Each structure stands twice: as C-alpha cells, then as structure tokens.
Amino acid sequence: MLDPIVNFFTWIFQMIGKAIGFVIGIILWPFMWFGRWYMRSGWILKLVFGAAIVVLIALYGRFIYVTQVWNGFNPNYVDAYTFEKRNISAGEQVNAASGTDTARTCGRSAIADVSADLIQFNVNDNAWISSMILYKLGLFGIDWDHTPFMDNKASFQRGINQAVRRTTTELADNLGRVRTTSQIDADLQDARGNMQFDEETWYFGLQPFGPKTPTPSYYRDAIAKLRSFNDRLEKCQTVFDARADNLKIYLDRIASDIGSTSALLKDRAENYNYGFFDPRADDRFWFAYGQLYAYYGLMKAAEADFEDVIKQRNLTNLWQTMDAQFVAALKIQPWLVANSSETGIFATHLTTMGFYVLRVRSNMVEISNVLAQ
C-alpha cells in the first residue's frame, strides 16, 4: 500500500536531483569548454592563459580575504581615546602666551582626530572595497550589493564614510570657524572636498586629461588635512568654535542623517521580509551598523570637544544615555542577517537595528532641545 507513495517521492527526488545537475551543468559548461580548448592549444597560448588564470585566482583570493577579514574592527574602540581624562574643550587655550605665539597651546579637536582615524581604518588598515575592480565587476554581472555575499564589509565601510562625510562638512562650515568673522579653514575645506568624492572610482575612469585617481587616495589626503588642521589648532593657529549652537546644529544634522537610514531600514523590513533570502538585507543592516559605529566615536569626541557646554547645560546624564544606546546597538553582530516579518518565527535584524537607530536619534533630539533652551 505504501509502495506508490514511496515511488512517488523517489521520482520527485530524482527529478530534483536531475534539475540541480542540469543547473550545475549549465554553470560549469563554459569552464569545461575552456578546459578542453586549453588542452588542445599550443604551448604559447597555454603559457599566456595559464599566467592569466593564476593572476585571476590570486586577485580573487585577495578579494575574498579583504572582504572577509575586518582588520581593527572593535565596537569598543572609543575606550582607547580615554576622553574622560580630558578637561579642556577644543580650541580652548591651555597656556597663556609669554611673548610669542609658539608658547601658546590649545585643545585639539577630538572630532577631527576620530574622523581621521575612521578614514585610516577604512582605507589604510583595510582595503577600500567599493572601488576594487572585482567588486565593481560583481558576480557574473550581478552587483555584489544584490547578492548575499562579499558586500557586508563594503556596506559597513560606506556607513562609516557617510558619518565622516557629514562630520567633515560640519567641521568646515561651522565648527572650524568663527561664524561671520572668519573664512573657512583651508585644510578643512580640502578634507570636506576629498570626502565628497564618489565611493566607487577605480584607476581607469574617463576624464579629459587621463585616468582618474582612485577613491582611496582622495580619502587618504583627507586624513592628512584633518591632522594638519588639528596640529595648527594645537598651536592656536586656527579656531574651533565650541559653542552650544554649533553643537546643536551638528546633532541636528546627524539626527537627520540617521533618520534617513531608519526610513530605509523600515521600508526594507516592511516590503521585502523574505527571512534569510533577502539579498539586500545584509547591506542595509551593515550600512546602518557602520554609521552607528562611526557616530559612537564621533559623539564621544563631541562630548570632549564641547566639554564646557555639556557641563553648563547639565547634559552629562543625557549623553551617557545616548552612549548606552550606541553600545547596545553595536552588540548586534549576526552571522547571517534575516529580514523576517515581526510575526514570523525567524529573527528580524533590520527591525531590531531600526529600533536602536531611532533610540539614538531620539536621544540626540532630546539633547538638541536642551541646547535650544
């Protein structure tokens, strides 16, 4: 009596096996054809194509390595700065002048230092993935961002980059100048311009006078400009305007920035909840994670740079609450990112990350409201 049922399922599994074999055969056919052609070729062609294959394997080996190994990744990286030991705002004079400008010392900007270090982490400690030629080629013509593979670190780097872009703009436009009385600092202006450069340029981009310089070189130059600004600030040769209204503007811009990210997470979570089969869930998650990773350090730096303002406005407790939200968010490090319905049985990492993004934003808005009083 069970024989027809057993036979039916046997037939089903055989058909599935044949279908899988057919698909694998289609994928492998070009490689098999090339192998047969290679074996029939002369030794010169074998040498040329053999060398090309070795180079390609080496390139893909490095590509896989740099996308999977996250050098220097540490959600608690801000602890190394020991900002709590600082007792001076950015730009505040430490020693009175004794006849010469060189005798003066002013507080460095922790925001500029952290921004430079975050860029260092992105393009020197790690390879900048988004502009790598193999990343741009994709998987058989499919953008890596539209696959579940190889794009997590690139998305994380772009999230950090977004935060640093926002910060260098604020440094140039507001923080690094006295409003209405001074020009934009040249180093900060250059850093802002370099960080606005597109994220995906490889060596061979068309332009009137030859190939473009790749993206990482622009970002590396921004590191030098930020550190040059801070060196001059330490010598009291430039300014950092650590006023309450400037801090409010900076917080408002960041709140707007991560608010946009929250909207992207919400849209993806509500309209594409395919569980572990949503190929864009991982890059949405890791972009948001990268933003929070960067803004955690930048907010700790802002607390140091605006030390006097935070004490005068009694913002210490609110700031610590915001820090705790960053720490909680950065503990979420799933091996696989799932975008499931909130009523489903699987995890919904996008909704969870969106929740923490909104909590951080809510804390920023609350601090901004206090600064507005």
CSV table of C-alpha atoms in Angstrom, one decimal:
chain,number,residue,atom,x,y,z
A,1,MET,CA,0.0,0.0,0.0
A,2,LEU,CA,2.9,2.3,0.7
A,3,ASP,CA,4.8,1.4,-2.5
A,4,PRO,CA,3.0,4.1,-4.7
A,5,ILE,CA,3.8,6.8,-2.2
A,6,VAL,CA,7.4,5.7,-1.8
A,7,ASN,CA,7.7,5.5,-5.6
A,8,PHE,CA,6.2,9.0,-6.0
A,9,PHE,CA,8.6,10.6,-3.6
A,10,THR,CA,11.5,8.7,-5.1
A,11,TRP,CA,10.5,10.1,-8.5
A,12,ILE,CA,10.3,13.6,-7.0
A,13,PHE,CA,13.8,13.5,-5.5
A,14,GLN,CA,15.1,12.1,-8.8
A,15,MET,CA,13.6,15.0,-10.7
A,16,ILE,CA,15.1,17.5,-8.2
A,17,GLY,CA,18.5,15.8,-8.5
A,18,LYS,CA,18.3,16.0,-12.3
A,19,ALA,CA,17.3,19.6,-12.1
A,20,ILE,CA,20.1,20.5,-9.8
A,21,GLY,CA,22.5,18.6,-12.0
A,22,PHE,CA,21.2,20.4,-15.1
A,23,VAL,CA,21.7,23.8,-13.5
A,24,ILE,CA,25.2,22.9,-12.3
A,25,GLY,CA,26.0,21.6,-15.8
A,26,ILE,CA,25.0,24.9,-17.3
A,27,ILE,CA,27.2,26.8,-14.9
A,28,LEU,CA,30.2,24.5,-15.4
A,29,TRP,CA,29.8,24.2,-19.2
A,30,PRO,CA,31.9,27.3,-20.0
A,31,PHE,CA,34.7,26.2,-17.8
A,32,MET,CA,34.6,22.6,-19.2
A,33,TRP,CA,34.7,24.0,-22.7
A,34,PHE,CA,37.6,26.3,-21.9
A,35,GLY,CA,39.5,23.4,-20.3
A,36,ARG,CA,39.1,21.3,-23.5
A,37,TRP,CA,40.2,24.2,-25.6
A,38,TYR,CA,43.1,24.9,-23.4
A,39,MET,CA,44.4,21.3,-23.6
A,40,ARG,CA,44.3,21.4,-27.4
A,41,SER,CA,46.1,24.8,-27.6
A,42,GLY,CA,49.7,25.4,-28.3
A,43,TRP,CA,52.3,26.0,-25.6
A,44,ILE,CA,52.4,29.8,-26.1
A,45,LEU,CA,48.6,30.1,-25.6
A,46,LYS,CA,48.8,27.7,-22.7
A,47,LEU,CA,51.5,29.9,-21.1
A,48,VAL,CA,49.6,33.1,-21.6
A,49,PHE,CA,46.3,31.9,-20.5
A,50,GLY,CA,47.8,29.9,-17.6
A,51,ALA,CA,49.5,33.0,-16.3
A,52,ALA,CA,46.2,34.9,-16.7
A,53,ILE,CA,44.4,32.3,-14.7
A,54,VAL,CA,47.0,32.3,-11.9
A,55,VAL,CA,46.7,36.1,-11.7
A,56,LEU,CA,42.9,35.9,-11.6
A,57,ILE,CA,43.0,33.3,-8.9
A,58,ALA,CA,45.4,35.4,-6.9
A,59,LEU,CA,43.2,38.5,-7.3
A,60,TYR,CA,40.1,36.7,-6.2
A,61,GLY,CA,42.0,35.1,-3.3
A,62,ARG,CA,42.9,38.6,-2.1
A,63,PHE,CA,39.4,39.9,-2.8
A,64,ILE,CA,37.9,37.2,-0.7
A,65,TYR,CA,40.4,37.8,2.1
A,66,VAL,CA,39.8,41.6,2.2
A,67,THR,CA,36.1,41.2,2.2
A,68,GLN,CA,36.0,38.7,5.0
A,69,VAL,CA,38.8,39.9,7.3
A,70,TRP,CA,37.9,43.1,9.2
A,71,ASN,CA,41.2,44.4,10.5
A,72,GLY,CA,41.0,46.6,13.6
A,73,PHE,CA,37.2,46.1,14.0
A,74,ASN,CA,36.3,46.9,17.6
A,75,PRO,CA,33.0,48.2,18.8
A,76,ASN,CA,34.7,49.5,21.9
A,77,TYR,CA,37.4,51.4,20.0
A,78,VAL,CA,36.5,54.7,21.7
A,79,ASP,CA,37.9,53.4,25.0
A,80,ALA,CA,41.4,53.7,23.7
A,81,TYR,CA,41.0,57.5,23.4
A,82,THR,CA,40.4,58.0,27.2
A,83,PHE,CA,38.3,61.1,26.5
A,84,GLU,CA,37.2,61.1,30.2
A,85,LYS,CA,40.7,62.3,31.2
A,86,ARG,CA,40.4,65.4,29.1
A,87,ASN,CA,39.4,68.6,30.9
A,88,ILE,CA,39.6,71.1,28.1
A,89,SER,CA,37.4,72.0,25.2
A,90,ALA,CA,38.6,72.0,21.6
A,91,GLY,CA,40.3,75.3,20.8
A,92,GLU,CA,40.5,76.4,24.4
A,93,GLN,CA,43.8,77.9,25.3
A,94,VAL,CA,45.8,75.9,27.9
A,95,ASN,CA,48.9,78.1,28.5
A,96,ALA,CA,49.0,81.8,28.4
A,97,ALA,CA,51.2,83.4,25.9
A,98,SER,CA,54.6,84.5,27.1
A,99,GLY,CA,55.6,86.9,24.4
A,100,THR,CA,55.4,84.5,21.4
A,101,ASP,CA,52.7,82.6,19.7
A,102,THR,CA,54.7,79.3,20.0
A,103,ALA,CA,54.3,79.4,23.8
A,104,ARG,CA,50.5,79.0,23.4
A,105,THR,CA,48.8,75.6,23.4
A,106,CYS,CA,45.2,75.0,22.6
A,107,GLY,CA,43.0,71.9,22.9
A,108,ARG,CA,42.9,69.6,19.9
A,109,SER,CA,39.7,68.6,18.3
A,110,ALA,CA,38.7,65.1,19.2
A,111,ILE,CA,36.1,65.1,16.4
A,112,ALA,CA,38.9,65.8,13.8
A,113,ASP,CA,41.1,63.1,15.4
A,114,VAL,CA,38.4,60.5,15.4
A,115,SER,CA,37.3,61.4,11.8
A,116,ALA,CA,40.9,60.9,10.6
A,117,ASP,CA,41.2,57.6,12.5
A,118,LEU,CA,38.0,56.3,11.0
A,119,ILE,CA,39.2,57.1,7.5
A,120,GLN,CA,42.5,55.4,8.4
A,121,PHE,CA,40.5,52.4,9.4
A,122,ASN,CA,38.6,52.4,6.2
A,123,VAL,CA,41.4,52.9,3.6
A,124,ASN,CA,44.7,52.0,5.3
A,125,ASP,CA,44.0,49.4,7.9
A,126,ASN,CA,41.6,47.8,5.4
A,127,ALA,CA,41.3,47.9,1.7
A,128,TRP,CA,38.5,50.2,0.4
A,129,ILE,CA,36.3,47.6,-1.2
A,130,SER,CA,33.7,49.6,-3.1
A,131,SER,CA,36.3,50.8,-5.7
A,132,MET,CA,38.0,47.5,-6.2
A,133,ILE,CA,37.7,46.3,-9.8
A,134,LEU,CA,36.5,42.8,-8.8
A,135,TYR,CA,33.8,44.3,-6.6
A,136,LYS,CA,32.7,46.5,-9.4
A,137,LEU,CA,32.6,43.5,-11.8
A,138,GLY,CA,30.2,41.7,-9.5
A,139,LEU,CA,29.1,38.1,-9.5
A,140,PHE,CA,28.6,37.0,-13.2
A,141,GLY,CA,27.4,40.6,-13.9
A,142,ILE,CA,25.2,40.9,-10.8
A,143,ASP,CA,26.2,43.7,-8.5
A,144,TRP,CA,27.6,42.3,-5.3
A,145,ASP,CA,25.2,44.5,-3.3
A,146,HIS,CA,22.4,42.5,-4.8
A,147,THR,CA,23.8,39.2,-3.6
A,148,PRO,CA,24.2,37.8,0.0
A,149,PHE,CA,27.9,37.5,-0.5
A,150,MET,CA,31.0,39.7,-0.2
A,151,ASP,CA,29.1,43.0,0.5
A,152,ASN,CA,28.9,43.2,4.2
A,153,LYS,CA,32.2,44.9,4.8
A,154,ALA,CA,31.7,47.3,1.9
A,155,SER,CA,28.4,48.4,3.3
A,156,PHE,CA,29.9,48.8,6.7
A,157,GLN,CA,32.7,50.9,5.3
A,158,ARG,CA,30.2,53.1,3.4
A,159,GLY,CA,28.2,53.6,6.6
A,160,ILE,CA,31.3,54.9,8.3
A,161,ASN,CA,32.1,57.0,5.3
A,162,GLN,CA,28.7,58.6,5.4
A,163,ALA,CA,29.2,59.7,9.0
A,164,VAL,CA,32.7,61.1,8.3
A,165,ARG,CA,31.4,62.9,5.2
A,166,ARG,CA,28.7,64.6,7.4
A,167,THR,CA,31.3,65.5,10.0
A,168,THR,CA,33.9,67.0,7.7
A,169,THR,CA,31.1,69.2,6.2
A,170,GLU,CA,30.2,70.4,9.7
A,171,LEU,CA,33.8,71.0,10.6
A,172,ALA,CA,34.4,73.1,7.5
A,173,ASP,CA,31.1,75.0,7.6
A,174,ASN,CA,30.5,75.6,11.3
A,175,LEU,CA,32.9,74.0,13.9
A,176,GLY,CA,36.2,75.0,12.4
A,177,ARG,CA,35.5,78.7,12.0
A,178,VAL,CA,34.1,81.6,14.0
A,179,ARG,CA,30.7,82.4,12.3
A,180,THR,CA,30.5,85.6,10.2
A,181,THR,CA,34.1,86.6,11.1
A,182,SER,CA,36.5,84.1,9.5
A,183,GLN,CA,37.0,82.3,6.3
A,184,ILE,CA,36.7,78.5,6.0
A,185,ASP,CA,39.9,76.8,7.1
A,186,ALA,CA,41.8,75.7,4.1
A,187,ASP,CA,42.6,72.2,5.5
A,188,LEU,CA,39.0,71.6,6.5
A,189,GLN,CA,37.8,72.8,3.1
A,190,ASP,CA,40.1,70.3,1.4
A,191,ALA,CA,39.1,67.5,3.7
A,192,ARG,CA,35.4,68.2,3.0
A,193,GLY,CA,36.0,68.2,-0.7
A,194,ASN,CA,38.0,64.9,-0.6
A,195,MET,CA,35.4,63.1,1.4
A,196,GLN,CA,32.7,64.1,-1.1
A,197,PHE,CA,34.5,62.2,-3.8
A,198,ASP,CA,32.5,59.2,-5.1
A,199,GLU,CA,33.0,55.9,-3.4
A,200,GLU,CA,33.5,53.6,-6.4
A,201,THR,CA,36.2,55.2,-8.7
A,202,TRP,CA,38.9,52.7,-9.8
A,203,TYR,CA,42.0,53.7,-11.7
A,204,PHE,CA,40.5,53.9,-15.2
A,205,GLY,CA,37.7,56.5,-15.2
A,206,LEU,CA,37.4,58.6,-18.3
A,207,GLN,CA,38.2,62.3,-18.0
A,208,PRO,CA,39.7,64.9,-20.3
A,209,PHE,CA,43.3,64.6,-19.0
A,210,GLY,CA,43.8,60.9,-18.4
A,211,PRO,CA,42.8,58.3,-15.8
A,212,LYS,CA,41.2,59.3,-12.5
A,213,THR,CA,43.0,58.9,-9.2
A,214,PRO,CA,41.2,56.1,-7.3
A,215,THR,CA,38.9,56.9,-4.5
A,216,PRO,CA,41.1,55.8,-1.5
A,217,SER,CA,43.8,58.3,-2.5
A,218,TYR,CA,41.3,61.2,-2.0
A,219,TYR,CA,40.3,59.8,1.4
A,220,ARG,CA,43.9,59.4,2.4
A,221,ASP,CA,44.5,63.0,1.6
A,222,ALA,CA,41.6,64.0,3.8
A,223,ILE,CA,43.4,62.2,6.7
A,224,ALA,CA,46.4,64.4,6.2
A,225,LYS,CA,44.3,67.6,6.0
A,226,LEU,CA,42.4,66.8,9.2
A,227,ARG,CA,45.6,66.1,11.1
A,228,SER,CA,47.2,69.3,9.7
A,229,PHE,CA,44.2,71.3,11.0
A,230,ASN,CA,44.5,69.7,14.4
A,231,ASP,CA,48.2,70.4,14.6
A,232,ARG,CA,47.6,74.0,13.8
A,233,LEU,CA,44.7,74.1,16.3
A,234,GLU,CA,47.0,72.8,19.0
A,235,LYS,CA,49.4,75.7,18.2
A,236,CYS,CA,46.4,78.1,18.4
A,237,GLN,CA,46.9,79.0,14.7
A,238,THR,CA,43.3,78.3,13.8
A,239,VAL,CA,39.9,78.0,15.6
A,240,PHE,CA,37.3,75.6,16.8
A,241,ASP,CA,34.1,77.3,17.7
A,242,ALA,CA,32.9,75.1,20.6
A,243,ARG,CA,29.6,76.9,21.1
A,244,ALA,CA,26.2,75.4,22.1
A,245,ASP,CA,24.5,76.5,18.9
A,246,ASN,CA,27.2,74.8,16.8
A,247,LEU,CA,26.8,71.6,18.8
A,248,LYS,CA,23.1,71.7,18.3
A,249,ILE,CA,23.5,72.1,14.5
A,250,TYR,CA,25.9,69.2,14.4
A,251,LEU,CA,23.5,67.0,16.4
A,252,ASP,CA,20.5,68.0,14.3
A,253,ARG,CA,22.4,67.1,11.1
A,254,ILE,CA,23.4,63.7,12.5
A,255,ALA,CA,19.8,63.1,13.6
A,256,SER,CA,18.6,63.8,10.1
A,257,ASP,CA,21.3,61.6,8.6
A,258,ILE,CA,20.4,58.5,10.7
A,259,GLY,CA,16.7,59.3,10.4
A,260,SER,CA,17.1,58.7,6.7
A,261,THR,CA,18.8,55.4,7.4
A,262,SER,CA,16.0,54.4,9.7
A,263,ALA,CA,13.5,55.1,6.9
A,264,LEU,CA,15.5,52.8,4.6
A,265,LEU,CA,15.5,50.0,7.2
A,266,LYS,CA,11.8,50.4,7.8
A,267,ASP,CA,11.0,50.3,4.0
A,268,ARG,CA,13.1,47.1,3.6
A,269,ALA,CA,11.7,45.4,6.6
A,270,GLU,CA,8.1,46.1,5.7
A,271,ASN,CA,8.2,45.4,2.0
A,272,TYR,CA,10.9,42.7,1.5
A,273,ASN,CA,10.6,40.5,4.5
A,274,TYR,CA,11.9,37.3,2.9
A,275,GLY,CA,13.7,36.0,6.0
A,276,PHE,CA,17.2,34.8,5.2
A,277,PHE,CA,16.5,35.1,1.5
A,278,ASP,CA,16.5,38.9,1.2
A,279,PRO,CA,19.8,39.6,-0.7
A,280,ARG,CA,19.7,43.3,0.3
A,281,ALA,CA,19.0,42.9,4.0
A,282,ASP,CA,22.7,42.4,4.9
A,283,ASP,CA,24.0,45.6,3.2
A,284,ARG,CA,21.2,47.7,4.7
A,285,PHE,CA,22.0,46.3,8.1
A,286,TRP,CA,25.7,46.8,7.9
A,287,PHE,CA,25.4,50.3,6.4
A,288,ALA,CA,23.4,51.3,9.5
A,289,TYR,CA,25.8,49.5,11.7
A,290,GLY,CA,28.7,51.3,10.1
A,291,GLN,CA,27.0,54.7,10.7
A,292,LEU,CA,26.4,53.9,14.4
A,293,TYR,CA,30.0,52.6,14.7
A,294,ALA,CA,31.3,55.9,13.5
A,295,TYR,CA,28.9,58.2,15.2
A,296,TYR,CA,29.6,56.4,18.5
A,297,GLY,CA,33.2,57.6,18.4
A,298,LEU,CA,32.3,61.0,17.0
A,299,MET,CA,29.7,61.6,19.7
A,300,LYS,CA,32.3,60.7,22.4
A,301,ALA,CA,34.6,63.1,20.7
A,302,ALA,CA,32.0,65.8,20.6
A,303,GLU,CA,31.5,65.3,24.3
A,304,ALA,CA,35.2,66.0,24.8
A,305,ASP,CA,35.3,69.0,22.4
A,306,PHE,CA,32.2,70.6,23.9
A,307,GLU,CA,33.1,69.8,27.5
A,308,ASP,CA,32.2,73.2,28.8
A,309,VAL,CA,28.9,73.4,27.0
A,310,ILE,CA,27.9,69.9,28.3
A,311,LYS,CA,28.7,70.8,31.9
A,312,GLN,CA,27.0,74.2,31.7
A,313,ARG,CA,23.8,72.7,30.2
A,314,ASN,CA,23.8,69.6,32.6
A,315,LEU,CA,23.9,67.2,29.6
A,316,THR,CA,26.1,64.5,31.1
A,317,ASN,CA,23.3,62.1,32.0
A,318,LEU,CA,21.6,62.5,28.7
A,319,TRP,CA,24.9,62.0,26.9
A,320,GLN,CA,25.6,58.8,28.8
A,321,THR,CA,22.1,57.5,28.0
A,322,MET,CA,22.9,58.1,24.3
A,323,ASP,CA,26.2,56.3,24.6
A,324,ALA,CA,24.5,53.3,26.2
A,325,GLN,CA,22.2,53.1,23.1
A,326,PHE,CA,25.2,53.1,20.8
A,327,VAL,CA,26.8,50.3,22.9
A,328,ALA,CA,23.7,48.2,22.8
A,329,ALA,CA,23.3,48.6,19.1
A,330,LEU,CA,26.9,47.7,18.4
A,331,LYS,CA,26.5,44.4,20.2
A,332,ILE,CA,24.2,43.1,17.4
A,333,GLN,CA,26.6,41.2,15.1
A,334,PRO,CA,24.6,38.5,13.4
A,335,TRP,CA,26.4,35.9,11.2
A,336,LEU,CA,23.5,36.0,8.8
A,337,VAL,CA,21.1,38.9,8.6
A,338,ALA,CA,17.5,38.0,8.5
A,339,ASN,CA,14.7,40.3,7.3
A,340,SER,CA,11.6,38.4,8.6
A,341,SER,CA,8.1,39.6,9.4
A,342,GLU,CA,7.7,40.7,13.0
A,343,THR,CA,5.1,38.0,13.4
A,344,GLY,CA,7.4,35.3,11.9
A,345,ILE,CA,9.4,32.6,13.6
A,346,PHE,CA,12.8,33.9,12.4
A,347,ALA,CA,14.9,36.9,13.5
A,348,THR,CA,14.2,40.3,12.1
A,349,HIS,CA,17.6,42.0,12.4
A,350,LEU,CA,16.5,45.1,10.3
A,351,THR,CA,13.7,45.9,12.6
A,352,THR,CA,16.0,45.5,15.6
A,353,MET,CA,18.6,47.7,14.1
A,354,GLY,CA,16.0,50.3,13.1
A,355,PHE,CA,14.8,50.3,16.7
A,356,TYR,CA,18.2,51.2,18.1
A,357,VAL,CA,18.8,53.8,15.3
A,358,LEU,CA,15.6,55.5,16.4
A,359,ARG,CA,16.5,55.4,20.1
A,360,VAL,CA,19.9,57.0,19.3
A,361,ARG,CA,18.1,59.6,17.2
A,362,SER,CA,15.6,60.3,20.0
A,363,ASN,CA,18.4,60.9,22.5
A,364,MET,CA,20.1,63.3,20.1
A,365,VAL,CA,16.8,65.2,19.6
A,366,GLU,CA,16.4,65.5,23.4
A,367,ILE,CA,19.9,66.8,23.8
A,368,SER,CA,19.3,69.3,20.9
A,369,ASN,CA,16.1,70.5,22.6
A,370,VAL,CA,18.0,71.2,25.8
A,371,LEU,CA,20.7,73.1,23.8
A,372,ALA,CA,17.9,75.2,22.2
A,373,GLN,CA,16.6,76.5,25.6
